[in-house]
Tab-separated table of N, CA and C in Angstrom:
chain	number	residue	atom	x	y	z
A	38	UNK	N	0.768	-1.240	-0.023
A	38	UNK	CA	0.013	0.035	-0.002
A	38	UNK	C	0.893	1.330	-0.105
A	39	UNK	N	0.297	2.477	-0.295
A	39	UNK	CA	0.980	3.725	-0.276
A	39	UNK	C	1.609	3.990	0.974
A	40	UNK	N	3.012	4.334	0.910
A	40	UNK	CA	3.642	4.567	2.270
A	40	UNK	C	3.148	5.883	2.939
A	41	UNK	N	3.194	5.886	4.375
A	41	UNK	CA	3.110	7.149	5.115
A	41	UNK	C	4.449	7.552	5.498
A	42	UNK	N	4.470	8.891	5.863
A	42	UNK	CA	5.678	9.381	6.458
A	42	UNK	C	5.450	9.533	8.027
A	43	UNK	N	6.244	8.938	8.861
A	43	UNK	CA	5.975	8.942	10.203
A	43	UNK	C	7.287	9.262	10.946
A	44	UNK	N	7.525	10.521	11.045
A	44	UNK	CA	8.823	10.902	11.915
A	44	UNK	C	10.261	10.343	11.283
A	45	UNK	N	10.338	10.531	10.040
A	45	UNK	CA	11.653	10.085	9.531
A	45	UNK	C	11.508	8.762	8.953
A	46	UNK	N	10.455	7.925	9.010
A	46	UNK	CA	10.204	6.629	8.572
A	46	UNK	C	9.251	6.484	7.560
A	47	UNK	N	9.477	5.760	6.350
A	47	UNK	CA	8.523	5.541	5.400
A	47	UNK	C	7.737	4.269	6.025
A	48	UNK	N	6.380	4.230	5.910
A	48	UNK	CA	5.690	3.076	6.335
A	48	UNK	C	4.928	2.476	5.350
A	49	UNK	N	5.154	1.253	5.152
A	49	UNK	CA	4.472	0.378	4.136
A	49	UNK	C	3.694	-0.748	4.889
A	50	UNK	N	2.555	-1.215	4.148
A	50	UNK	CA	1.797	-2.295	4.843
A	50	UNK	C	1.695	-3.324	3.691
A	51	UNK	N	2.272	-4.486	4.005
A	51	UNK	CA	2.490	-5.639	3.130
A	51	UNK	C	1.164	-6.353	3.546
A	52	UNK	N	0.337	-6.567	2.556
A	52	UNK	CA	-0.877	-7.385	2.821
A	52	UNK	C	-1.012	-8.607	2.001
A	53	UNK	N	-1.355	-9.722	2.690
A	53	UNK	CA	-1.504	-11.092	2.046
A	53	UNK	C	-3.062	-11.406	2.236
A	54	UNK	N	-3.726	-11.758	1.179
A	54	UNK	CA	-5.151	-12.132	1.207
A	54	UNK	C	-5.221	-13.573	0.600
A	55	UNK	N	-6.006	-14.322	1.341
A	55	UNK	CA	-6.503	-15.692	0.916
A	55	UNK	C	-5.484	-16.836	0.913
A	56	UNK	N	-4.598	-16.686	1.785
A	56	UNK	CA	-3.536	-17.790	2.025
A	56	UNK	C	-3.692	-18.626	3.148
A	57	UNK	N	-4.994	-18.525	3.800
A	57	UNK	CA	-5.152	-19.559	4.999
A	57	UNK	C	-4.589	-19.130	6.033
A	58	UNK	N	-4.680	-20.099	7.067
A	58	UNK	CA	-4.106	-19.651	8.421
A	58	UNK	C	-2.699	-20.527	8.673
A	59	UNK	N	-2.259	-21.060	7.728
A	59	UNK	CA	-0.822	-21.807	7.988
A	59	UNK	C	0.275	-20.723	8.242
A	60	UNK	N	1.469	-20.979	8.582
A	60	UNK	CA	2.533	-20.185	8.857
A	60	UNK	C	2.860	-19.536	7.442
A	61	UNK	N	3.098	-18.201	7.540
A	61	UNK	CA	3.543	-17.396	6.434
A	61	UNK	C	4.369	-16.425	6.734
A	62	UNK	N	5.458	-16.206	6.015
A	62	UNK	CA	6.551	-15.331	6.427
A	62	UNK	C	6.750	-14.180	5.305
A	63	UNK	N	7.244	-13.016	5.608
A	63	UNK	CA	7.781	-12.019	4.764
A	63	UNK	C	9.183	-12.321	4.857
A	64	UNK	N	9.886	-12.656	3.844
A	64	UNK	CA	11.270	-12.950	3.785
A	64	UNK	C	11.842	-11.828	2.948
A	65	UNK	N	12.898	-10.907	3.610
A	65	UNK	CA	13.066	-9.693	2.989
A	65	UNK	C	14.512	-9.148	3.156
A	66	UNK	N	14.929	-8.204	2.411
A	66	UNK	CA	16.181	-7.476	2.513
A	66	UNK	C	16.144	-6.080	1.945
A	67	UNK	N	17.043	-5.228	2.026
A	67	UNK	CA	16.998	-3.966	1.472
A	67	UNK	C	18.186	-3.635	0.565
A	68	UNK	N	18.230	-2.589	-0.238
A	68	UNK	CA	19.171	-2.288	-1.090
A	68	UNK	C	19.927	-0.859	-0.627
A	69	UNK	N	21.060	-0.840	-0.530
A	69	UNK	CA	21.789	0.292	-0.051
A	69	UNK	C	22.381	1.193	-1.489
A	70	UNK	N	22.990	0.178	-2.280
A	70	UNK	CA	23.630	0.818	-3.625
A	70	UNK	C	22.646	0.900	-4.614
A	71	UNK	N	21.640	-0.013	-4.677
A	71	UNK	CA	20.523	0.117	-5.799
A	71	UNK	C	19.205	-0.693	-5.218
A	72	UNK	N	18.084	-0.375	-5.800
A	72	UNK	CA	16.756	-0.830	-5.288
A	72	UNK	C	17.032	-2.408	-5.417
A	73	UNK	N	17.629	-2.938	-6.412
A	73	UNK	CA	17.716	-4.467	-6.751
A	73	UNK	C	18.754	-5.202	-5.759
A	74	UNK	N	19.504	-4.521	-5.063
A	74	UNK	CA	20.387	-5.088	-4.224
A	74	UNK	C	19.800	-5.802	-2.914
A	75	UNK	N	20.228	-6.941	-2.384
A	75	UNK	CA	19.626	-7.631	-1.154
A	75	UNK	C	20.771	-7.653	-0.295
A	76	UNK	N	20.463	-6.779	0.733
A	76	UNK	CA	21.314	-6.993	1.930
A	76	UNK	C	20.379	-7.159	3.367
A	77	UNK	N	20.900	-7.635	4.362
A	77	UNK	CA	20.222	-7.571	5.493
A	77	UNK	C	20.312	-6.302	6.306
A	78	UNK	N	19.287	-5.515	6.517
A	78	UNK	CA	19.454	-4.204	7.078
A	78	UNK	C	19.588	-4.454	8.705
A	79	UNK	N	20.049	-3.439	9.501
A	79	UNK	CA	19.975	-3.467	10.820
A	79	UNK	C	18.837	-2.595	11.342
A	80	UNK	N	18.395	-2.733	12.548
A	80	UNK	CA	17.131	-2.123	13.000
A	80	UNK	C	16.961	-0.574	12.804
A	81	UNK	N	18.124	0.109	12.772
A	81	UNK	CA	18.126	1.593	12.633
A	81	UNK	C	17.889	1.838	11.200
A	82	UNK	N	17.976	0.898	10.274
A	82	UNK	CA	17.655	1.180	8.857
A	82	UNK	C	16.176	0.712	8.534
A	83	UNK	N	15.638	-0.393	8.956
A	83	UNK	CA	14.445	-0.825	8.593
A	83	UNK	C	14.091	-1.695	9.675
A	84	UNK	N	12.662	-1.839	9.720
A	84	UNK	CA	12.213	-2.817	10.889
A	84	UNK	C	10.709	-3.135	10.423
A	85	UNK	N	10.094	-4.153	10.985
A	85	UNK	CA	8.850	-4.587	10.774
A	85	UNK	C	7.976	-4.648	12.040
A	86	UNK	N	6.762	-4.727	12.083
A	86	UNK	CA	5.823	-5.004	13.226
A	86	UNK	C	4.855	-6.118	12.499
A	87	UNK	N	4.861	-7.292	13.124
A	87	UNK	CA	5.642	-7.896	14.162
A	87	UNK	C	7.172	-7.787	13.867
A	88	UNK	N	8.036	-7.872	14.945
A	88	UNK	CA	9.442	-7.788	14.822
A	88	UNK	C	9.984	-8.998	13.869
A	89	UNK	N	11.030	-8.676	13.161
A	89	UNK	CA	11.658	-9.752	12.260
A	89	UNK	C	12.726	-10.423	12.994
A	90	UNK	N	12.950	-11.635	12.405
A	90	UNK	CA	13.964	-12.633	12.848
A	90	UNK	C	15.040	-12.688	11.866
A	91	UNK	N	16.324	-12.580	12.171
A	91	UNK	CA	17.462	-12.620	11.227
A	91	UNK	C	17.613	-14.291	10.972
A	92	UNK	N	17.594	-14.558	9.694
A	92	UNK	CA	17.967	-15.897	9.110
A	92	UNK	C	19.095	-15.719	7.967
A	93	UNK	N	19.651	-16.724	7.746
A	93	UNK	CA	20.893	-16.576	6.738
A	93	UNK	C	20.566	-15.785	5.558
A	94	UNK	N	21.126	-14.591	5.305
A	94	UNK	CA	21.020	-13.802	4.092
A	94	UNK	C	19.639	-13.011	4.110
A	95	UNK	N	18.977	-12.931	5.211
A	95	UNK	CA	17.699	-12.057	5.079
A	95	UNK	C	17.075	-11.937	6.497
A	96	UNK	N	15.925	-11.161	6.514
A	96	UNK	CA	15.153	-10.985	7.706
A	96	UNK	C	13.890	-11.741	7.338
A	97	UNK	N	13.221	-12.421	8.457
A	97	UNK	CA	11.888	-13.023	8.149
A	97	UNK	C	10.917	-12.518	9.325
A	98	UNK	N	9.678	-11.961	8.856
A	98	UNK	CA	8.695	-11.570	9.700
A	98	UNK	C	7.386	-12.331	9.431
A	99	UNK	N	7.012	-12.894	10.597
A	99	UNK	CA	5.905	-13.715	10.609
A	99	UNK	C	4.746	-12.955	10.356
A	100	UNK	N	3.761	-13.266	9.426
A	100	UNK	CA	2.390	-12.724	9.184
A	100	UNK	C	1.528	-13.146	10.411
A	101	UNK	N	0.765	-12.146	11.059
A	101	UNK	CA	-0.174	-12.753	12.123
A	101	UNK	C	-1.218	-13.508	11.337
A	102	UNK	N	-2.051	-14.165	12.314
A	102	UNK	CA	-3.192	-14.944	11.835
A	102	UNK	C	-4.219	-14.123	11.050
A	103	UNK	N	-4.699	-14.596	10.003
A	103	UNK	CA	-5.838	-13.892	9.190
A	103	UNK	C	-6.907	-13.277	9.998
A	104	UNK	N	-7.375	-12.156	9.634
A	104	UNK	CA	-8.548	-11.485	10.170
A	104	UNK	C	-9.890	-12.170	9.539
A	105	UNK	N	-10.946	-11.592	9.869
A	105	UNK	CA	-12.299	-12.186	9.406
A	105	UNK	C	-12.461	-12.157	8.040
A	106	UNK	N	-11.683	-11.384	7.147
A	106	UNK	CA	-11.730	-11.248	5.715
A	106	UNK	C	-10.622	-12.232	5.153
A	107	UNK	N	-9.830	-12.984	5.857
A	107	UNK	CA	-8.687	-13.843	5.403
A	107	UNK	C	-7.564	-12.920	5.000
A	108	UNK	N	-7.347	-11.677	5.655
A	108	UNK	CA	-6.313	-10.881	5.330
A	108	UNK	C	-5.203	-10.851	6.431
A	109	UNK	N	-3.990	-10.788	5.973
A	109	UNK	CA	-2.855	-10.831	6.945
A	109	UNK	C	-2.003	-9.563	6.622
A	110	UNK	N	-1.482	-8.914	7.604
A	110	UNK	CA	-0.757	-7.707	7.359
A	110	UNK	C	0.496	-7.661	8.227
A	111	UNK	N	1.642	-7.034	7.358
A	111	UNK	CA	2.897	-6.724	8.140
A	111	UNK	C	3.284	-5.348	7.990
A	112	UNK	N	3.661	-4.575	8.940
A	112	UNK	CA	4.006	-3.196	8.775
A	112	UNK	C	5.483	-3.133	8.573
A	113	UNK	N	5.907	-2.523	7.324
A	113	UNK	CA	7.379	-2.391	7.146
A	113	UNK	C	7.758	-0.952	7.215
A	114	UNK	N	8.787	-0.560	8.022
A	114	UNK	CA	9.226	0.715	8.279
A	114	UNK	C	10.613	0.949	7.820
A	115	UNK	N	10.854	1.901	7.027
A	115	UNK	CA	12.183	2.188	6.447
A	115	UNK	C	12.643	3.581	6.820
A	116	UNK	N	13.731	3.779	7.501
A	116	UNK	CA	14.355	4.980	7.961
A	116	UNK	C	14.815	5.794	6.823
A	117	UNK	N	14.080	6.983	6.680
A	117	UNK	CA	14.518	7.727	5.349
A	117	UNK	C	15.893	8.247	5.528
A	118	UNK	N	16.586	8.248	6.702
A	118	UNK	CA	17.891	8.827	6.904
A	118	UNK	C	19.005	7.906	6.622
A	119	UNK	N	18.586	6.477	6.232
A	119	UNK	CA	19.465	5.523	6.057
A	119	UNK	C	20.029	5.348	4.483
A	120	UNK	N	19.237	6.259	3.712
A	120	UNK	CA	19.499	6.372	2.314
A	120	UNK	C	19.454	5.057	1.719
A	121	UNK	N	18.491	4.248	1.893
A	121	UNK	CA	18.314	2.942	1.194
A	121	UNK	C	17.488	3.358	0.009
A	122	UNK	N	17.998	2.429	-1.024
A	122	UNK	CA	17.358	2.558	-2.293
A	122	UNK	C	16.096	1.824	-2.664
A	123	UNK	N	15.942	0.784	-2.033
A	123	UNK	CA	14.885	-0.106	-2.119
A	123	UNK	C	14.574	-1.335	-1.122
A	124	UNK	N	13.713	-2.100	-1.305
A	124	UNK	CA	13.462	-3.329	-0.485
A	124	UNK	C	12.777	-4.441	-1.393
A	125	UNK	N	13.357	-5.620	-1.226
A	125	UNK	CA	12.913	-6.674	-1.881
A	125	UNK	C	12.367	-7.726	-1.053
A	126	UNK	N	11.326	-8.495	-1.491
A	126	UNK	CA	10.755	-9.571	-0.519
A	126	UNK	C	10.187	-10.578	-1.301
A	127	UNK	N	9.939	-11.818	-0.757
A	127	UNK	CA	9.114	-12.850	-1.159
A	127	UNK	C	8.234	-13.287	-0.013
A	128	UNK	N	7.221	-14.041	-0.310
A	128	UNK	CA	6.474	-14.553	0.803
A	128	UNK	C	6.754	-16.001	0.860
A	129	UNK	N	6.916	-16.505	2.105
A	129	UNK	CA	7.325	-17.906	2.383
A	129	UNK	C	6.399	-18.707	3.284
A	130	UNK	N	5.748	-19.767	2.673
A	130	UNK	CA	5.043	-20.604	3.432
A	130	UNK	C	5.954	-21.958	3.610
A	131	UNK	N	5.927	-22.236	4.824
A	131	UNK	CA	6.728	-23.549	5.214
A	131	UNK	C	6.149	-24.655	4.866
A	132	UNK	N	6.717	-25.805	4.198
A	132	UNK	CA	8.161	-25.870	4.370
A	132	UNK	C	8.868	-25.248	3.139
A	133	UNK	N	8.450	-25.431	2.004
A	133	UNK	CA	9.210	-25.063	0.893
A	133	UNK	C	8.377	-24.317	-0.215
A	134	UNK	N	7.420	-23.341	0.026
A	134	UNK	CA	6.755	-22.659	-1.065
A	134	UNK	C	7.145	-21.127	-0.864
A	135	UNK	N	7.637	-20.846	-1.903
A	135	UNK	CA	8.114	-19.343	-2.175
A	135	UNK	C	7.310	-18.673	-3.207
A	136	UNK	N	6.559	-17.716	-2.698
A	136	UNK	CA	5.647	-16.827	-3.580
A	136	UNK	C	6.449	-15.578	-4.027
A	137	UNK	N	6.547	-15.452	-5.446
A	137	UNK	CA	7.206	-14.334	-6.013
A	137	UNK	C	6.419	-13.523	-6.859
A	138	UNK	N	6.987	-12.603	-7.446
A	138	UNK	CA	6.360	-11.826	-8.374
A	138	UNK	C	6.641	-12.174	-9.810
A	139	UNK	N	6.021	-13.393	-10.139
A	139	UNK	CA	6.465	-14.019	-11.423
A	139	UNK	C	7.665	-14.843	-11.197
A	140	UNK	N	8.705	-14.424	-11.946
A	140	UNK	CA	10.024	-15.098	-11.889
A	140	UNK	C	10.987	-14.278	-10.939
A	141	UNK	N	10.538	-12.921	-10.569
A	141	UNK	CA	11.490	-12.004	-9.835
A	141	UNK	C	10.885	-12.010	-8.326
A	142	UNK	N	11.520	-11.372	-7.437
A	142	UNK	CA	11.121	-10.898	-6.117
A	142	UNK	C	10.335	-9.631	-6.291
A	143	UNK	N	9.352	-9.434	-5.233
A	143	UNK	CA	8.716	-8.225	-5.169
A	143	UNK	C	9.766	-7.155	-4.769
A	144	UNK	N	9.520	-6.018	-5.488
A	144	UNK	CA	10.482	-4.908	-5.310
A	144	UNK	C	9.706	-3.649	-5.079
A	145	UNK	N	10.238	-2.944	-3.940
A	145	UNK	CA	9.844	-1.516	-3.763
A	145	UNK	C	11.031	-0.627	-4.195
A	146	UNK	N	10.947	0.135	-5.121
A	146	UNK	CA	11.949	1.041	-5.503
A	146	UNK	C	11.593	2.476	-4.906
A	147	UNK	N	12.368	2.943	-3.826
A	147	UNK	CA	11.986	4.133	-3.088
A	147	UNK	C	12.084	5.346	-3.928
A	148	UNK	N	12.826	5.365	-5.107
A	148	UNK	CA	12.927	6.514	-6.087
A	148	UNK	C	11.426	6.707	-6.783
A	149	UNK	N	10.666	5.634	-6.767
A	149	UNK	CA	9.381	5.720	-7.443
A	149	UNK	C	8.389	6.174	-6.408
A	150	UNK	N	8.695	6.134	-5.087
A	150	UNK	CA	7.609	6.587	-4.004
A	150	UNK	C	7.102	7.968	-4.300
A	151	UNK	N	8.048	8.986	-4.512
A	151	UNK	CA	7.563	10.228	-4.772
A	151	UNK	C	6.607	10.240	-5.930
A	152	UNK	N	6.846	9.695	-7.042
A	152	UNK	CA	5.989	9.590	-8.184
A	152	UNK	C	4.569	8.995	-7.741
A	153	UNK	N	4.779	8.003	-6.955
A	153	UNK	CA	3.408	7.444	-6.573
A	153	UNK	C	2.505	8.207	-5.727
A	154	UNK	N	3.368	8.831	-4.855
A	154	UNK	CA	2.596	9.923	-4.003
A	154	UNK	C	1.938	10.965	-4.786
A	155	UNK	N	2.584	11.436	-5.717
A	155	UNK	CA	2.066	12.590	-6.616
A	155	UNK	C	0.797	11.971	-7.327
A	156	UNK	N	0.935	10.732	-7.765
A	156	UNK	CA	-0.339	10.130	-8.400
A	156	UNK	C	-1.396	9.991	-7.536
A	157	UNK	N	-1.215	9.577	-6.235
A	157	UNK	CA	-2.318	9.459	-5.188
A	157	UNK	C	-3.027	10.828	-4.980
A	158	UNK	N	-2.158	12.006	-4.958
A	158	UNK	CA	-2.666	13.179	-4.680
A	158	UNK	C	-3.547	13.634	-5.817
A	159	UNK	N	-3.157	13.236	-7.030
A	159	UNK	CA	-4.045	13.613	-8.222
A	159	UNK	C	-5.365	12.849	-8.058
A	160	UNK	N	-5.177	11.668	-7.676
A	160	UNK	CA	-6.519	10.746	-7.469
A	160	UNK	C	-7.406	11.355	-6.388
A	161	UNK	N	-6.709	11.796	-5.308
A	161	UNK	CA	-7.621	12.422	-4.246
A	161	UNK	C	-8.163	13.609	-4.691
A	162	UNK	N	-7.638	14.475	-5.432
A	162	UNK	CA	-8.180	15.701	-5.906
A	162	UNK	C	-9.267	15.208	-7.022
A	163	UNK	N	-9.242	14.354	-7.796
A	163	UNK	CA	-10.197	13.920	-8.702
A	163	UNK	C	-11.448	13.329	-8.116
A	164	UNK	N	-11.178	12.660	-7.018
A	164	UNK	CA	-12.372	11.987	-6.381
A	164	UNK	C	-13.378	13.085	-5.832
A	165	UNK	N	-12.879	14.119	-5.430
A	165	UNK	CA	-13.726	15.124	-5.012
A	165	UNK	C	-14.723	14.957	-3.866
A	166	UNK	N	-15.587	14.208	-4.126
A	166	UNK	CA	-16.704	13.817	-3.185
A	166	UNK	C	-16.347	13.029	-1.933
A	167	UNK	N	-16.676	13.361	-0.760
A	167	UNK	CA	-16.408	12.509	0.213
A	167	UNK	C	-17.000	11.112	0.284
A	168	UNK	N	-18.181	11.048	-0.413
A	168	UNK	CA	-18.744	9.707	-0.593
A	168	UNK	C	-18.205	8.957	-1.649
A	169	UNK	N	-17.127	9.336	-2.387
A	169	UNK	CA	-16.717	8.546	-3.522
A	169	UNK	C	-15.846	7.294	-2.936
A	170	UNK	N	-15.734	6.217	-3.525
A	170	UNK	CA	-14.980	5.114	-3.138
A	170	UNK	C	-13.887	5.007	-4.097
A	171	UNK	N	-12.647	4.903	-3.573
A	171	UNK	CA	-11.406	4.837	-4.348
A	171	UNK	C	-10.654	3.608	-4.122
A	172	UNK	N	-10.346	2.905	-5.230
A	172	UNK	CA	-9.413	1.668	-4.997
A	172	UNK	C	-8.272	1.970	-6.012
A	173	UNK	N	-6.985	1.748	-5.348
A	173	UNK	CA	-5.762	2.008	-6.121
A	173	UNK	C	-4.966	0.607	-6.194
A	174	UNK	N	-4.293	0.413	-7.300
A	174	UNK	CA	-3.590	-0.786	-7.425
A	174	UNK	C	-2.243	-0.378	-8.055
A	175	UNK	N	-1.171	-1.106	-7.798
A	175	UNK	CA	0.103	-0.841	-8.312
A	175	UNK	C	0.840	-2.187	-8.563
A	176	UNK	N	1.246	-2.384	-9.630
A	176	UNK	CA	2.163	-3.543	-10.039
A	176	UNK	C	2.978	-3.298	-11.370
A	177	UNK	N	4.210	-3.733	-11.263
A	177	UNK	CA	5.155	-3.708	-12.360
A	177	UNK	C	5.179	-2.372	-13.169
A	178	UNK	N	5.173	-1.301	-12.419
A	178	UNK	CA	5.320	0.034	-13.100
A	178	UNK	C	3.981	0.592	-13.679
A	179	UNK	N	2.733	0.007	-13.182
A	179	UNK	CA	1.585	0.512	-13.633
A	179	UNK	C	0.770	0.833	-12.347
A	180	UNK	N	0.239	2.021	-12.327
A	180	UNK	CA	-0.597	2.480	-11.237
A	180	UNK	C	-1.954	2.750	-11.749
A	181	UNK	N	-3.058	2.213	-11.059
A	181	UNK	CA	-4.371	2.369	-11.496
A	181	UNK	C	-5.251	2.728	-10.289
A	182	UNK	N	-6.115	3.875	-10.515
A	182	UNK	CA	-6.939	4.159	-9.527
A	182	UNK	C	-8.366	4.113	-10.099
A	183	UNK	N	-9.274	3.599	-9.470
A	183	UNK	CA	-10.745	3.475	-9.880
A	183	UNK	C	-11.608	4.180	-8.868
A	184	UNK	N	-12.246	5.257	-9.318
A	184	UNK	CA	-13.017	6.149	-8.474
A	184	UNK	C	-14.513	5.902	-8.886
A	185	UNK	N	-15.287	5.536	-7.872
A	185	UNK	CA	-16.767	5.436	-8.100
A	185	UNK	C	-17.570	6.324	-7.249
A	186	UNK	N	-18.371	7.239	-7.818
A	186	UNK	CA	-19.229	8.074	-7.011
A	186	UNK	C	-20.798	8.027	-7.466
A	187	UNK	N	-21.480	8.239	-6.493
A	187	UNK	CA	-23.075	8.263	-6.864
A	187	UNK	C	-23.253	9.591	-7.554
A	188	UNK	N	-23.963	9.594	-8.617
A	188	UNK	CA	-24.523	10.797	-9.222
A	188	UNK	C	-25.894	10.565	-9.524
A	189	UNK	N	-26.666	11.229	-8.814
A	189	UNK	CA	-28.191	11.054	-9.080
A	189	UNK	C	-28.526	9.524	-8.810
A	190	UNK	N	-29.169	8.929	-9.666
A	190	UNK	CA	-29.704	7.701	-9.479
A	190	UNK	C	-28.705	6.559	-10.086
A	191	UNK	N	-27.385	7.041	-10.530
A	191	UNK	CA	-26.603	6.100	-11.174
A	191	UNK	C	-25.216	6.291	-10.417
A	192	UNK	N	-24.162	5.469	-11.037
A	192	UNK	CA	-22.870	5.481	-10.517
A	192	UNK	C	-21.872	5.933	-11.536
A	193	UNK	N	-20.950	6.886	-11.255
A	193	UNK	CA	-20.033	7.450	-12.223
A	193	UNK	C	-18.691	6.767	-11.833
A	194	UNK	N	-18.020	6.191	-12.880
A	194	UNK	CA	-16.673	5.404	-12.556
A	194	UNK	C	-15.669	6.052	-13.395
A	195	UNK	N	-14.614	6.431	-12.746
A	195	UNK	CA	-13.347	6.940	-13.370
A	195	UNK	C	-12.195	6.048	-13.163
A	196	UNK	N	-11.341	5.735	-14.247
A	196	UNK	CA	-10.100	5.112	-14.226
A	196	UNK	C	-8.949	6.109	-14.342
A	197	UNK	N	-7.972	6.189	-13.580
A	197	UNK	CA	-6.949	7.143	-13.688
A	197	UNK	C	-5.639	6.201	-13.730
A	198	UNK	N	-4.825	6.258	-14.686
A	198	UNK	CA	-3.679	5.350	-14.952
A	198	UNK	C	-2.389	6.154	-15.122
A	199	UNK	N	-1.319	5.811	-14.474
A	199	UNK	CA	-0.001	6.209	-14.593
A	199	UNK	C	0.957	4.986	-14.918
A	200	UNK	N	1.434	5.235	-16.279
A	200	UNK	CA	2.326	4.280	-16.745
A	200	UNK	C	3.019	4.756	-17.953
A	201	UNK	N	4.115	4.114	-18.232
A	201	UNK	CA	4.817	4.435	-19.595
A	201	UNK	C	4.576	3.434	-20.586
A	202	UNK	N	3.767	2.250	-20.246
A	202	UNK	CA	3.363	1.130	-21.103
A	202	UNK	C	2.135	1.268	-21.815
A	203	UNK	N	2.002	0.542	-22.937
A	203	UNK	CA	0.830	0.663	-23.651
A	203	UNK	C	-0.074	-0.368	-22.813
A	204	UNK	N	-1.411	0.138	-22.864
A	204	UNK	CA	-2.344	-0.638	-22.015
A	204	UNK	C	-3.649	-1.151	-22.983
A	205	UNK	N	-4.246	-2.206	-22.501
A	205	UNK	CA	-5.588	-2.566	-23.190
A	205	UNK	C	-6.613	-2.455	-21.989
A	206	UNK	N	-7.658	-1.851	-22.139
A	206	UNK	CA	-8.676	-1.911	-21.185
A	206	UNK	C	-9.846	-2.801	-21.683
A	207	UNK	N	-10.188	-3.673	-20.814
A	207	UNK	CA	-11.283	-4.661	-21.008
A	207	UNK	C	-12.267	-4.385	-19.953
A	208	UNK	N	-13.622	-4.453	-20.237
A	208	UNK	CA	-14.604	-4.220	-19.349
A	208	UNK	C	-15.867	-4.796	-19.751
A	209	UNK	N	-16.712	-4.973	-18.959
A	209	UNK	CA	-18.156	-5.445	-18.976
A	209	UNK	C	-18.921	-5.474	-17.809
A	210	UNK	N	-20.294	-5.692	-18.012
A	210	UNK	CA	-21.233	-5.833	-16.752
A	210	UNK	C	-20.779	-7.095	-16.097
A	211	UNK	N	-21.006	-7.105	-14.742
A	211	UNK	CA	-20.754	-8.343	-13.967
A	211	UNK	C	-22.129	-8.746	-13.620
A	212	UNK	N	-22.150	-10.175	-13.438
A	212	UNK	CA	-23.379	-10.743	-12.953
A	212	UNK	C	-23.421	-10.905	-11.445
A	213	UNK	N	-24.426	-11.506	-10.956
A	213	UNK	CA	-24.359	-11.724	-9.475
A	213	UNK	C	-22.999	-12.382	-8.863
A	214	UNK	N	-22.521	-13.243	-9.881
A	214	UNK	CA	-21.380	-14.045	-9.317
A	214	UNK	C	-20.083	-13.164	-9.681
A	215	UNK	N	-20.271	-11.967	-9.997
A	215	UNK	CA	-18.998	-11.004	-10.262
A	215	UNK	C	-18.160	-11.469	-11.354
A	216	UNK	N	-18.827	-12.244	-12.260
A	216	UNK	CA	-18.111	-12.538	-13.565
A	216	UNK	C	-18.593	-11.770	-14.562
A	217	UNK	N	-17.881	-11.668	-15.811
A	217	UNK	CA	-18.416	-10.931	-16.949
A	217	UNK	C	-19.535	-11.667	-17.499
């Protein structure tokens, strides 16, 4: 999710949905020279809630038990004074399941955070109405915001996209089962 600034710390919420109640871990490291680098940080550089445990070559943070919607969250805090370039992570379900972003690790490139924040500010301004529902998604260099607001007896939907890629938009009405 979009980071918050809290007293010199960038705060990210890593959310895992639909993985059940078995043991699951955030297996992670940070980049000092580049976002793609993987080193094990010390607590003054980065930390998590719940607290991480050092394992060979990484830190691991246990995800808490899922909530009523089968959602599990870890809070990742990055010290802005540590001059880190990024953070990489994978999800680990014991004994041997490693969940990645396709063939690569999940990556947070901190140089992109300011761009993302500007995008979110644009979305907030565009949504305008307090009753508007906003959903934001970000993956592989594409950010999408969907804004839905009641207008009279209907619903107005806007999509705002930030990317350098060519995109194809597909849409259609959904049935009661939420399928097209």
